[in-house]
Coordinates of N, CA and C and ligand atoms in Angstrom, one line a residue:
X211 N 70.9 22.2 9.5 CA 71.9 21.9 8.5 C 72.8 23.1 8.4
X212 N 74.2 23.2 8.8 CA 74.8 24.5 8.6 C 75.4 24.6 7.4
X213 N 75.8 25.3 6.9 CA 76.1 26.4 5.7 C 77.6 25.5 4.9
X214 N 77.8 25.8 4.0 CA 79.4 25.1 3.4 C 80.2 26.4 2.6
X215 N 80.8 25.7 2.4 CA 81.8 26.8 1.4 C 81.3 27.1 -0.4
X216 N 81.1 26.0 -0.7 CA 80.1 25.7 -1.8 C 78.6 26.8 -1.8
X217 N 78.2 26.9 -0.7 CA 77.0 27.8 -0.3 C 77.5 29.5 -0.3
X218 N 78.5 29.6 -0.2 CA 79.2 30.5 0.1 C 78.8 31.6 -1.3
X219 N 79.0 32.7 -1.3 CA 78.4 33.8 -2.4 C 79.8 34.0 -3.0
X220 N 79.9 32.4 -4.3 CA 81.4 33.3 -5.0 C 81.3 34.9 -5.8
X221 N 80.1 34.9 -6.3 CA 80.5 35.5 -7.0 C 79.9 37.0 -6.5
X222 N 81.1 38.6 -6.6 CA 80.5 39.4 -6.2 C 80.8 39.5 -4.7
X223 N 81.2 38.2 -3.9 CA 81.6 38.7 -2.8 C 82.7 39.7 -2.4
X224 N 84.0 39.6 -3.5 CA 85.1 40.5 -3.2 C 84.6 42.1 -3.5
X225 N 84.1 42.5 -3.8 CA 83.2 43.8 -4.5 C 82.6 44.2 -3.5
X226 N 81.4 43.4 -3.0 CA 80.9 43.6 -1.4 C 81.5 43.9 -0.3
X227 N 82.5 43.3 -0.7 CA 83.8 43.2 0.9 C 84.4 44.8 0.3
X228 N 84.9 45.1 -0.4 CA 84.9 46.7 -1.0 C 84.2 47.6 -0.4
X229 N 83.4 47.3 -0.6 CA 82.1 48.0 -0.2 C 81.7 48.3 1.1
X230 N 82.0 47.1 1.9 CA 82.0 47.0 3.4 C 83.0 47.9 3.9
X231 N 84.4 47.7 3.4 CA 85.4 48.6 3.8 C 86.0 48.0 5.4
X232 N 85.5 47.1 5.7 CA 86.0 46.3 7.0 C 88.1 47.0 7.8
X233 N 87.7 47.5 8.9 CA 89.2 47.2 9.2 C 89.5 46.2 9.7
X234 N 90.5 45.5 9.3 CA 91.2 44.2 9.6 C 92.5 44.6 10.1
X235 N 92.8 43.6 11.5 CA 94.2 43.3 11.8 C 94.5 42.4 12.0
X236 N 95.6 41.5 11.6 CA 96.0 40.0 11.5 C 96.9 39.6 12.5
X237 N 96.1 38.7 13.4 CA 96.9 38.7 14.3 C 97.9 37.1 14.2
X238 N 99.0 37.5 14.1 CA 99.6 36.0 13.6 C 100.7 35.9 14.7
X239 N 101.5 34.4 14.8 CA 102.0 34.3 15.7 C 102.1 32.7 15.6
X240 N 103.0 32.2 16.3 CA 102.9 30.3 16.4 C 102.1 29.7 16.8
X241 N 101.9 28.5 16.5 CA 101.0 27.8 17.3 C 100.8 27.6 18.8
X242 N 99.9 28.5 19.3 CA 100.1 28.2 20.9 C 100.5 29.2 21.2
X243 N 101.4 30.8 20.5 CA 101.8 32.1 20.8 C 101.0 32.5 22.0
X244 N 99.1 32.2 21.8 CA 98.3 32.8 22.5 C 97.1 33.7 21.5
X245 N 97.4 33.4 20.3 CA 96.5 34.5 19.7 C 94.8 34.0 20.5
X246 N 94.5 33.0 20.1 CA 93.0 33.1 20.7 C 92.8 33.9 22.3
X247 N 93.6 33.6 22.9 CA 93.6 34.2 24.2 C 93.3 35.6 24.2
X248 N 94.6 36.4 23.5 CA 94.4 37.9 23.5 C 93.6 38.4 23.0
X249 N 93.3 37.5 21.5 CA 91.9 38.2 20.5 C 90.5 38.5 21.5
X250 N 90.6 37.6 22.6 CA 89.0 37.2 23.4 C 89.3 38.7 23.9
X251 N 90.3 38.8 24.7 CA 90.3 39.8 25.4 C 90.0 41.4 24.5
X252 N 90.6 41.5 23.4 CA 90.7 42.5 22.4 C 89.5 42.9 22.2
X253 N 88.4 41.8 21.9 CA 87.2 41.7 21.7 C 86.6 42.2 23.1
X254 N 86.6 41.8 23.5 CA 86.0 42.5 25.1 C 86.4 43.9 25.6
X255 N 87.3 44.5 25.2 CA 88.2 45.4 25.8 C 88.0 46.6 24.8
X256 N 88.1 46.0 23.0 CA 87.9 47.3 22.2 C 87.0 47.2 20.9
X257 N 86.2 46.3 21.0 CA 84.9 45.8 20.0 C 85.4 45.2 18.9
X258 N 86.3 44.7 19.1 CA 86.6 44.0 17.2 C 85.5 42.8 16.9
X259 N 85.5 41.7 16.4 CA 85.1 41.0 16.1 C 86.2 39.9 15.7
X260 N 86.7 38.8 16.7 CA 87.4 37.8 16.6 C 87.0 36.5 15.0
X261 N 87.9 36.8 14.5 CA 87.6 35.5 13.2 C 89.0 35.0 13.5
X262 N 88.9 33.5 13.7 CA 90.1 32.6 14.0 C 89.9 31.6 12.5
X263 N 90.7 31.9 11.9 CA 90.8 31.2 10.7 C 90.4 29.7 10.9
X264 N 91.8 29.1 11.6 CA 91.8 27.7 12.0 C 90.2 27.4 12.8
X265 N 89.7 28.5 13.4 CA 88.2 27.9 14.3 C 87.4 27.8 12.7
X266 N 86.9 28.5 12.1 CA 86.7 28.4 11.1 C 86.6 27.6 9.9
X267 N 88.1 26.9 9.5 CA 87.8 25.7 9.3 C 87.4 24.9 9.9
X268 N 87.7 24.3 11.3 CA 87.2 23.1 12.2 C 85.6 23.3 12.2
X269 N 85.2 24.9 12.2 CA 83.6 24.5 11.8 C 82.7 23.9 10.5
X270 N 84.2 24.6 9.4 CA 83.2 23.8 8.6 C 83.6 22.2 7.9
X271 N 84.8 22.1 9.1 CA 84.7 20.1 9.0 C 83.3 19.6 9.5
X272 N 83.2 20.2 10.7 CA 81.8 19.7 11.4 C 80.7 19.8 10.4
X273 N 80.3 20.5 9.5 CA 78.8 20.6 8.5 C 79.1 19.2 7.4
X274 N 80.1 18.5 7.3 CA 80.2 17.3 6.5 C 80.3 17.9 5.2
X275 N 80.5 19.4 4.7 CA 80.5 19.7 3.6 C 81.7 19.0 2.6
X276 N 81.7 18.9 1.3 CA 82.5 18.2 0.4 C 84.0 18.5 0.7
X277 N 84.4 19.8 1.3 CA 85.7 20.3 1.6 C 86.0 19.3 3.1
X278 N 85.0 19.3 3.8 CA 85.7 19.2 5.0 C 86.8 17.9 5.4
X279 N 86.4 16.8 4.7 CA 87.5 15.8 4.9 C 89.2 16.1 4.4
X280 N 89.0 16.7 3.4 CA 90.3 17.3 2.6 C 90.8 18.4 3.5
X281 N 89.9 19.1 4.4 CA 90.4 20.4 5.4 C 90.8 19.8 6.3
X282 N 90.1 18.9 7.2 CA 90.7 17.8 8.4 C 91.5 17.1 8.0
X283 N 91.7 16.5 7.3 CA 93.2 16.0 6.6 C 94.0 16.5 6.6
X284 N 94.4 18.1 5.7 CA 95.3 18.6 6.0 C 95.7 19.2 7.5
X285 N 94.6 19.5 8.6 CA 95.0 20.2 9.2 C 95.5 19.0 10.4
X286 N 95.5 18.0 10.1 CA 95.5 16.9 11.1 C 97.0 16.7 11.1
X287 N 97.7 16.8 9.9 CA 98.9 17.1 9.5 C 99.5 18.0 9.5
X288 N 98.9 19.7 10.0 CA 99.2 20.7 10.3 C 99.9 21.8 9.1
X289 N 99.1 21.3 8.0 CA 99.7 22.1 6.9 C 98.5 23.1 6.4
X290 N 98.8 23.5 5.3 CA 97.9 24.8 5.0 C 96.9 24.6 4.1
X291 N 95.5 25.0 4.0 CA 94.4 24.9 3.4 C 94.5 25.5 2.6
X292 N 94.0 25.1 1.6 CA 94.4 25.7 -0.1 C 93.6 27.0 0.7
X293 N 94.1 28.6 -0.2 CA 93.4 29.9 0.1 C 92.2 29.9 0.0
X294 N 91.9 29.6 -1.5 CA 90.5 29.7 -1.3 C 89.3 29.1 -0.6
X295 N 89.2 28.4 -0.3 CA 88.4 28.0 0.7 C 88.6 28.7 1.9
X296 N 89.9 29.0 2.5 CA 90.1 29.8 4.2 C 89.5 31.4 3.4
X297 N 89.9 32.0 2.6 CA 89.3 33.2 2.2 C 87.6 33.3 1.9
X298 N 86.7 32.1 1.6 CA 85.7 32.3 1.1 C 84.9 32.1 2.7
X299 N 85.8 31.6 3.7 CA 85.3 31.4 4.7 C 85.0 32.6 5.3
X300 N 86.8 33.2 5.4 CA 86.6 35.1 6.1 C 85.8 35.5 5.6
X301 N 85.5 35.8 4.2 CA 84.6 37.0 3.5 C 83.4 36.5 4.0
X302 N 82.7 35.2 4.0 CA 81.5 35.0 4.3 C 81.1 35.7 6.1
X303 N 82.3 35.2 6.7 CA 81.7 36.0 8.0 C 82.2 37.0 8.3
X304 N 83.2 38.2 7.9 CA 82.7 39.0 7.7 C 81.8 39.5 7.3
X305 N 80.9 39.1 6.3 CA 80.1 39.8 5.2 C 78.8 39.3 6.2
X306 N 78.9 39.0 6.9 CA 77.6 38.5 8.0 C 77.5 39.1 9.4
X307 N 78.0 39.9 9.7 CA 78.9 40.4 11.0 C 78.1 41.9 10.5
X308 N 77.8 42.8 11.6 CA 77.4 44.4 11.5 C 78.7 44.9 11.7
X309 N 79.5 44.5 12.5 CA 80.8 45.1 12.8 C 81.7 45.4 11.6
X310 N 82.4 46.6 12.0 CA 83.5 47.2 10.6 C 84.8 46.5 11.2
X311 N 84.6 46.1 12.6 CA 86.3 45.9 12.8 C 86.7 44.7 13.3
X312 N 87.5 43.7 12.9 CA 87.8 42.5 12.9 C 89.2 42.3 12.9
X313 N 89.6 41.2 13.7 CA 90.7 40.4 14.4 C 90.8 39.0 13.2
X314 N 91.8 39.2 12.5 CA 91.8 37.8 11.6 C 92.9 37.1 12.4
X315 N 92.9 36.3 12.7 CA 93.6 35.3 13.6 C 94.4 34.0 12.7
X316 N 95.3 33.8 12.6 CA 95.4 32.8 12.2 C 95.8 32.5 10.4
X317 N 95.6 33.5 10.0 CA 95.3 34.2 8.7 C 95.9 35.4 8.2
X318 N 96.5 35.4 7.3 CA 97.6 34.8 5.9 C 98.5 33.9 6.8
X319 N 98.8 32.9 6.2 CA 99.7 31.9 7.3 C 101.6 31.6 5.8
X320 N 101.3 32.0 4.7 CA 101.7 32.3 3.8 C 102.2 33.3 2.7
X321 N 103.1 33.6 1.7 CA 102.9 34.6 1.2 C 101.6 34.2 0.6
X322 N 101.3 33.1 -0.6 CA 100.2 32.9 -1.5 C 98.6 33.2 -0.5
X323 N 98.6 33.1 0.5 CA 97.7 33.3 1.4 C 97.2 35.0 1.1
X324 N 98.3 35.3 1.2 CA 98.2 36.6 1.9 C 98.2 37.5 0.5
X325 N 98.7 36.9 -0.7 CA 98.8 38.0 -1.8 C 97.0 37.4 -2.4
X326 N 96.4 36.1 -1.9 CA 95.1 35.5 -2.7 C 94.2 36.7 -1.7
X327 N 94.4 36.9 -0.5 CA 93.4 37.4 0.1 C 93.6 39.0 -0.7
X328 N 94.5 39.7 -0.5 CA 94.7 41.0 -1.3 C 94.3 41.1 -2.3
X329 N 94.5 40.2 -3.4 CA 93.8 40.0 -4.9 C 92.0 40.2 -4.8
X330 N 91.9 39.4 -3.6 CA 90.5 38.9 -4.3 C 89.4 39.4 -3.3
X331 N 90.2 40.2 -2.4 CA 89.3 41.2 -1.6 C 89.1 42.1 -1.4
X332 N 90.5 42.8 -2.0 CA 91.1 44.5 -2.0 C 91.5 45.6 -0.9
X333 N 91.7 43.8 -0.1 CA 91.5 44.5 1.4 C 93.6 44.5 1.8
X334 N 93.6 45.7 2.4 CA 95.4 45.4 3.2 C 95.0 45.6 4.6
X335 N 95.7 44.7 5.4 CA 95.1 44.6 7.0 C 95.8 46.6 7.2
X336 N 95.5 46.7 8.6 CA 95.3 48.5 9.7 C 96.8 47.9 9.9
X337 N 97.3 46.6 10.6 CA 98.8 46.6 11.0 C 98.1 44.7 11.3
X338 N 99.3 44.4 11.7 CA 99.8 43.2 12.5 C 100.5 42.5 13.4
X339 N 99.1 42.4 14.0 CA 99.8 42.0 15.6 C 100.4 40.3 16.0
X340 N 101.8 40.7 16.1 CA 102.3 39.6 15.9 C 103.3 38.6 17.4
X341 N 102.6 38.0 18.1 CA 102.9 37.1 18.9 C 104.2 36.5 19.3
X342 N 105.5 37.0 19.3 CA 106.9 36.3 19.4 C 106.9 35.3 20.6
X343 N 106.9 33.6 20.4 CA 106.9 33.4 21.6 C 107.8 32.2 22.0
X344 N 109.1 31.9 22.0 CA 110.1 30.8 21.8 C 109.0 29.0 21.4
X345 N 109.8 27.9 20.9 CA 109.0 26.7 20.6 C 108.9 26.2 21.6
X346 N 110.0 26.0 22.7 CA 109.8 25.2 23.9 C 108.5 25.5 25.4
X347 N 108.5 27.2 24.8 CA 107.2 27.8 25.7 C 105.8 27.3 24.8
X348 N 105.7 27.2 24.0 CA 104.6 27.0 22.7 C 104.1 25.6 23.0
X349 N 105.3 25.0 22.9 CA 105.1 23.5 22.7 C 104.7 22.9 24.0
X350 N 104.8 23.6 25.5 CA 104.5 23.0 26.6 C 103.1 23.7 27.0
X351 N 102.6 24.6 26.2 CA 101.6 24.9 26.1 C 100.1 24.4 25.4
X352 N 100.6 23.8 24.2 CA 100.0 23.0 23.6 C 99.7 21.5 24.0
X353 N 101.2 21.0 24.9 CA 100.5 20.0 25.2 C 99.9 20.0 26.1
X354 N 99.4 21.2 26.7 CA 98.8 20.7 28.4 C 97.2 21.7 28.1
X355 N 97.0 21.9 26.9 CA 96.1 22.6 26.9 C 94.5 21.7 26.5
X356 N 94.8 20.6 26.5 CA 93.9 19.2 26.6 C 92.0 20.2 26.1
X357 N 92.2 20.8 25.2 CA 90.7 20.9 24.3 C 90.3 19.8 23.4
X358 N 90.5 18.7 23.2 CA 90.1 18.0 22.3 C 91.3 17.7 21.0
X359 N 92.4 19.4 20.9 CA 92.0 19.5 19.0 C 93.0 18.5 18.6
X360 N 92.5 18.0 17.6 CA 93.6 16.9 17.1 C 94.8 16.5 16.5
X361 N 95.3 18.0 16.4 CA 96.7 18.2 16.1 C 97.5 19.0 17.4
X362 N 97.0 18.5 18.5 CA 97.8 19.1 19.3 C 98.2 17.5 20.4
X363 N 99.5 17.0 19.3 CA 99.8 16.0 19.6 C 101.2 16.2 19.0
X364 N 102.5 15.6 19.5 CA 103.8 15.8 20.2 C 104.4 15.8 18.2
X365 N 103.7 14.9 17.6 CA 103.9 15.0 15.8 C 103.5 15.8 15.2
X366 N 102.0 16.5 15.5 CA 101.6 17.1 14.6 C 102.1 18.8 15.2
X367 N 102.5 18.9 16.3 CA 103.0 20.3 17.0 C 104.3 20.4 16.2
X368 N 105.0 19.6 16.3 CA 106.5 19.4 15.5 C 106.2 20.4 14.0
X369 N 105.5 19.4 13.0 CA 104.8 19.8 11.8 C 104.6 21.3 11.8
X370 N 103.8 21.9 13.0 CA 102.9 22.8 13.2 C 104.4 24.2 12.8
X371 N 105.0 24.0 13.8 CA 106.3 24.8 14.3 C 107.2 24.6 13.0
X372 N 107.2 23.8 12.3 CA 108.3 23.7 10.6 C 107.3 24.8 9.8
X373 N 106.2 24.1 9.5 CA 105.2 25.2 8.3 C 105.2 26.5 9.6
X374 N 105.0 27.5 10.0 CA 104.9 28.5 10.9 C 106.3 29.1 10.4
X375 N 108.0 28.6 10.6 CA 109.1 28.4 10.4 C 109.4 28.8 8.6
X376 N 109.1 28.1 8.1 CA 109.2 28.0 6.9 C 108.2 28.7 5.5
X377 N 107.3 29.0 6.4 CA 106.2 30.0 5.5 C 105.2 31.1 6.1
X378 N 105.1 30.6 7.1 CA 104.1 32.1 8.0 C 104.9 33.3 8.0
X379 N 106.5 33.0 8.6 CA 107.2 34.5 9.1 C 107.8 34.9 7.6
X380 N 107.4 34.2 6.8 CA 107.8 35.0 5.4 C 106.5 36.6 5.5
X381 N 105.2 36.0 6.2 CA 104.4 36.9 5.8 C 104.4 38.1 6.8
X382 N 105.3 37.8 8.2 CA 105.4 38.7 9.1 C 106.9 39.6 8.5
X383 N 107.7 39.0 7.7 CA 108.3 39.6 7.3 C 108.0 40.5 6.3
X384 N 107.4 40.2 5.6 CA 106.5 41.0 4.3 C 106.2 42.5 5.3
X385 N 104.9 41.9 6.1 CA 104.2 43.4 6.9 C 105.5 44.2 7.6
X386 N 106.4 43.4 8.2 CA 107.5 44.1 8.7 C 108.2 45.1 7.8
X387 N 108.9 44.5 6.5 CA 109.1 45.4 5.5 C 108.2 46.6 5.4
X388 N 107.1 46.8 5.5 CA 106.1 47.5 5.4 C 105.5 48.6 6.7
X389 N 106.7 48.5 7.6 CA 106.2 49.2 8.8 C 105.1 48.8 9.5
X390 N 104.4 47.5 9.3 CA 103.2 47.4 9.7 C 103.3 46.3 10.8
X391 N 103.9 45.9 11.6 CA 104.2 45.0 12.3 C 104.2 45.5 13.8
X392 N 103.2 45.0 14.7 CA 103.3 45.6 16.0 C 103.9 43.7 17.2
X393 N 105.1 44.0 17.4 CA 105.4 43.0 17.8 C 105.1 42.6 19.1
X394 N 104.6 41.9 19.9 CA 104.5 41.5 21.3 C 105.3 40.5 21.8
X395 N 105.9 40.5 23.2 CA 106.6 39.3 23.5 C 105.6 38.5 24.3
X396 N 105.1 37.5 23.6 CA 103.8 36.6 23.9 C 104.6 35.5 24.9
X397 N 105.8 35.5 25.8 CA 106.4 34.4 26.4 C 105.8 34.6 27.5
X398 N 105.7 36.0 28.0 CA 105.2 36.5 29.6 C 103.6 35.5 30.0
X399 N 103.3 35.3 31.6 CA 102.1 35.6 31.8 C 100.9 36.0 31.4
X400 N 100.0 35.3 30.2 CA 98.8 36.3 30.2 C 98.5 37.8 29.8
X401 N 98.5 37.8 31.4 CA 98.1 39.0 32.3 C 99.0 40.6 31.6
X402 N 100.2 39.7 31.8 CA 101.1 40.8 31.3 C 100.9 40.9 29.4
X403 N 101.2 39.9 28.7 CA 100.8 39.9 27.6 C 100.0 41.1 26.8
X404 N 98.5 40.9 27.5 CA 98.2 41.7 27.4 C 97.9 43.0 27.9
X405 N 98.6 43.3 29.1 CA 99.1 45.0 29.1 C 100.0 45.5 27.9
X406 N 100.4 44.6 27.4 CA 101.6 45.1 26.2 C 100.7 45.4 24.9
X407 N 99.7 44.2 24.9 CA 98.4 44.8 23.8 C 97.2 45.9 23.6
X408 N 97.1 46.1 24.7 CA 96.5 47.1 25.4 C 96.8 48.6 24.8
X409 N 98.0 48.2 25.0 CA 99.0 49.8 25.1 C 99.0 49.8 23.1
X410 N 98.9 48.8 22.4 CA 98.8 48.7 20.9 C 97.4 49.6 20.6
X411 N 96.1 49.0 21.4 CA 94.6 48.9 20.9 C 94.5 50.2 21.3
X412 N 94.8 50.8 22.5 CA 93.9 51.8 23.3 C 93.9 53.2 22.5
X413 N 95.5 53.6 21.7 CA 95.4 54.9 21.4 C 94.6 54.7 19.9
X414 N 94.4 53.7 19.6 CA 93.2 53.7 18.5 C 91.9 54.0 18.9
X415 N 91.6 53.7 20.1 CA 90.5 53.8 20.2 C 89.5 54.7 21.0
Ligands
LIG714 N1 98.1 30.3 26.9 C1 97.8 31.3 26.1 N2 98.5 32.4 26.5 C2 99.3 32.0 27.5 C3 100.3 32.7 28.3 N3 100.7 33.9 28.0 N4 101.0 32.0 29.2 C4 100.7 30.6 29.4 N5 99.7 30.0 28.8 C5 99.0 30.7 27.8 O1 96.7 29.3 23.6 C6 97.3 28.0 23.6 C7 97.3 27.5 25.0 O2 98.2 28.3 25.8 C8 95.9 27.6 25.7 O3 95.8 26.5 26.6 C9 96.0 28.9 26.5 O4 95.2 28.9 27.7 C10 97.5 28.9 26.9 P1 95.9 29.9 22.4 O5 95.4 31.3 22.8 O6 94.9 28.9 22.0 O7 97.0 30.0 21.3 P2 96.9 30.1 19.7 O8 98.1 30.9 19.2 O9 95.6 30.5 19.3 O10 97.2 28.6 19.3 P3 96.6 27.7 18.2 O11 96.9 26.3 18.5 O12 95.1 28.0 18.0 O13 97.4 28.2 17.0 P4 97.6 27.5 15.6 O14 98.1 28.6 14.7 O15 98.4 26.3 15.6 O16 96.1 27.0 15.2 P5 95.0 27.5 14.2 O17 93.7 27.1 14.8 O18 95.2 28.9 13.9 O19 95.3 26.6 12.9 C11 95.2 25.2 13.0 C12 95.5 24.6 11.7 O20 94.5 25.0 10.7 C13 96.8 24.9 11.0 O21 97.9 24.1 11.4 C14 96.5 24.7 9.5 O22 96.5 23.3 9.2 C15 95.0 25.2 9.4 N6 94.9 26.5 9.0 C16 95.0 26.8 7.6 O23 95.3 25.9 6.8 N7 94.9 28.1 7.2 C17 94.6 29.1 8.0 O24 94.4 30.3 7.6 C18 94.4 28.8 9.4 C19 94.6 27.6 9.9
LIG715 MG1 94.0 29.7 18.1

């Protein structure tokens, strides 16, 4: 039987997460930019620990918990999951993880996102690594990338690319204001991609 959101430790978890002191960097970017791709590698290359927001919810559609139909609903339609629930999710796996350093993928996709996760964790991401990658490269990417997911269909990509448009790069603008924005041009090859992230991770580490 796997675990829900409801099961989730409200109370006291933001205090814990204090406590943990976790470094976070947010890797945000369009749908299809490539974040999952580079995170795998980042992970392999400099120890973080990959948390994909969006994987995250789709797991916890799969446990049948009371959220999940209202989370597959919205994401079916490619809009945004109320915070708390995507927040109670991170903090739970973080707070399950031995690792101090994590990859949030996917995550603040909004300002309200991004000012509910600050509030209620006390956490400000290391920087953010952010994916620039035109729609027309995004969009021929998503459709040929045949995993199952259910919003990667010619409507709900559309959807996907307006909300991204309309509310995500408010939050890349935010960290930008902030000096905190490490930009990549996510159109290249892969391969090349990440030699450009590489060159971000390495003198950290
Ligand atoms: N590929 C990757 N890099 C390539 C390259 N350089 N050249 C050519 N091909 C490349 O890559 C996508 C495809 O492109 C793959 O086939 C890959 O091989 C190829 P991937 O690495 O998967 O891209 P990624 O940016 O991770 O794309 P993804 O579709 O996962 O991004 P989304 O942001 O759309 O999806 P996510 O899972 O984060 O969110 C889905 C939905 O969940 C959202 O629409 C929303 O409804 C909900 N959600 C929330 O509500 N809140 C959240 O906090 C998070 C999600
Ligand atoms: Mg992804």
């Amino acid at each position: 039987m796997g675990t829900n959101v409801d099961a989730a430790n409200t109370e006291g978890t933001g205090s814990a997460l204090i406590e943990k002191n976790p470094k976070i960097v947010f890797v945000l970017g369009g749908p299809g930019s490539g974040k999952g791709t580079q995170c795998a590698n980042i992970v392999e290359h400099f120890g973080y620990t990959h948390l994909s927001a969006g994987d995250l919810l789709r797991a916890e559609v799969q446990t049948g918990s009371e959220n999940g139909t209202m989370i597959e609903k919205m994401m079916s339609e490619g809009v945004i999951v109320p915070s708390e629930v995507t927040i109670k999710l991170l903090e739970r796996a973080i707070m399950e993880n031995e690792n101090d350093k994590f990859l949030i993928d996917g995550f603040p996709r909004n300002d309200e996102n991004r000012s509910s996760f600050e509030s209620l964790t006390g956490i400000e991401p290391e920087f953010v690594l952010f994916f620039d990658c035109s729609e027309d490269e995004m969009e021929k990417r998503l459709l040929t990338r045949n995993q199952g997911r259910k919003d990667d269909n010619i409507d709900t990509i559309r959807k996907r690319f307006k909300v991204f448009t309309e509310s995500s790069l408010n939050v890349i603008n935010y960290y930008n204001s902030k000096g905190k924005v490490k930009k990549i041009d996510a159109s290249k090859p892969a391969e090349e991609v990440f030699e450009a992230v590489k060159a971000v991770f390495a003198p950290l580490s």
